[in-house]
Amino acid sequence: MKVYQAKVVKEINAFYGKLLYSLDDFPTISSHLEAIAHRMYEGFQTKKDCIFVEINNYHKDYLGVSIEHLKTLNLTLADCEMTIANEYGFPNWATLEL
């Protein structure tokens, strides 16, 4: 049986690679998500479209903002941390670090 996977999901999986699933390589959830946020920031710096899709889906300040507009912004690592925190169900990055 083949399961449909949207193109952007394939791109996200390819971009992060095993990092998404390597839970045992990190001592805590926060250290794992920190590595993912840093990888996201690398994707932002190289203008990977799939990263901007994540940001416009999970960053509370950029929900629904076009990818074209997001690419013009000077986003920071903190923006990537906020995106990852929200994507994984945390209200903000500080809550994740508890």
Coordinates of C-alpha atoms in Angstrom, one line a residue:
M1 CA 0.0 0.0 0.0
K2 CA 1.3 3.4 -0.9
V3 CA 0.6 6.4 1.4
Y4 CA 0.3 9.8 -0.2
Q5 CA 2.8 12.3 1.1
A6 CA 2.6 16.0 0.0
K7 CA 5.6 17.4 -1.8
V8 CA 6.4 19.9 1.0
V9 CA 6.3 17.0 3.6
K10 CA 8.8 15.1 1.4
E11 CA 11.0 18.2 1.2
I12 CA 10.9 18.8 5.0
N13 CA 11.8 15.1 5.6
A14 CA 14.6 15.3 3.1
F15 CA 15.9 18.6 4.6
Y16 CA 16.0 17.4 8.2
G17 CA 16.8 13.8 7.4
K18 CA 17.4 11.5 10.4
L19 CA 17.5 14.5 12.7
L20 CA 13.7 14.3 13.0
Y21 CA 13.8 10.7 14.3
S22 CA 17.1 10.5 16.2
L23 CA 15.6 10.9 19.7
D24 CA 18.1 8.6 21.2
D25 CA 21.0 10.8 20.1
F26 CA 19.9 13.6 22.5
P27 CA 19.7 13.5 26.3
T28 CA 16.6 15.7 26.5
I29 CA 13.6 16.7 24.3
S30 CA 14.8 20.3 24.5
S31 CA 18.3 19.5 23.2
H32 CA 16.7 17.5 20.3
L33 CA 14.4 20.4 19.4
E34 CA 17.2 22.8 19.8
A35 CA 19.1 20.9 17.1
I36 CA 16.0 21.0 14.9
A37 CA 15.7 24.7 15.4
H38 CA 19.3 25.3 14.4
R39 CA 18.8 23.1 11.3
M40 CA 15.7 25.2 10.5
Y41 CA 17.8 28.4 10.8
E42 CA 20.3 27.0 8.3
G43 CA 17.3 26.3 5.9
F44 CA 16.1 29.9 6.5
Q45 CA 19.5 31.3 5.6
T46 CA 19.7 29.3 2.4
K47 CA 16.0 30.2 1.5
K48 CA 14.6 26.6 1.5
D49 CA 10.9 27.0 0.6
C50 CA 9.9 24.1 2.9
I51 CA 11.2 26.0 5.9
F52 CA 9.1 29.0 5.1
V53 CA 6.1 26.7 4.9
E54 CA 6.8 25.5 8.4
I55 CA 7.2 29.1 9.6
N56 CA 3.9 30.2 8.1
N57 CA 2.2 27.3 9.6
Y58 CA 3.6 27.4 13.1
H59 CA 5.0 30.8 14.0
K60 CA 2.3 32.8 15.7
D61 CA 3.4 36.1 14.2
Y62 CA 3.6 34.7 10.6
L63 CA 0.6 32.4 10.3
G64 CA -0.6 32.4 6.7
V65 CA 2.1 35.0 5.6
S66 CA 3.2 34.3 2.0
I67 CA 6.5 32.5 1.5
E68 CA 7.6 35.4 -0.8
H69 CA 7.0 37.9 2.0
L70 CA 8.7 35.7 4.6
K71 CA 11.8 35.5 2.5
T72 CA 12.1 39.3 2.7
L73 CA 12.1 39.3 6.5
N74 CA 15.2 39.2 8.7
L75 CA 14.2 36.2 10.7
T76 CA 16.4 35.0 13.6
L77 CA 17.2 31.8 15.4
A78 CA 14.7 32.9 18.0
D79 CA 12.0 32.8 15.3
C80 CA 13.0 29.3 14.4
E81 CA 12.9 28.3 18.0
M82 CA 9.4 29.8 18.4
T83 CA 8.3 27.9 15.2
I84 CA 9.7 24.6 16.5
A85 CA 8.2 25.1 20.0
N86 CA 4.8 25.7 18.5
E87 CA 5.1 22.9 16.0
Y88 CA 5.8 20.5 18.8
G89 CA 3.0 21.8 21.1
F90 CA 4.8 24.1 23.4
P91 CA 3.4 27.7 23.8
N92 CA 6.9 29.2 23.5
W93 CA 10.6 28.3 23.7
A94 CA 11.0 29.1 27.4
T95 CA 8.4 26.5 28.3
L96 CA 10.3 23.9 26.4
E97 CA 13.5 24.6 28.4
L98 CA 11.9 23.8 31.8

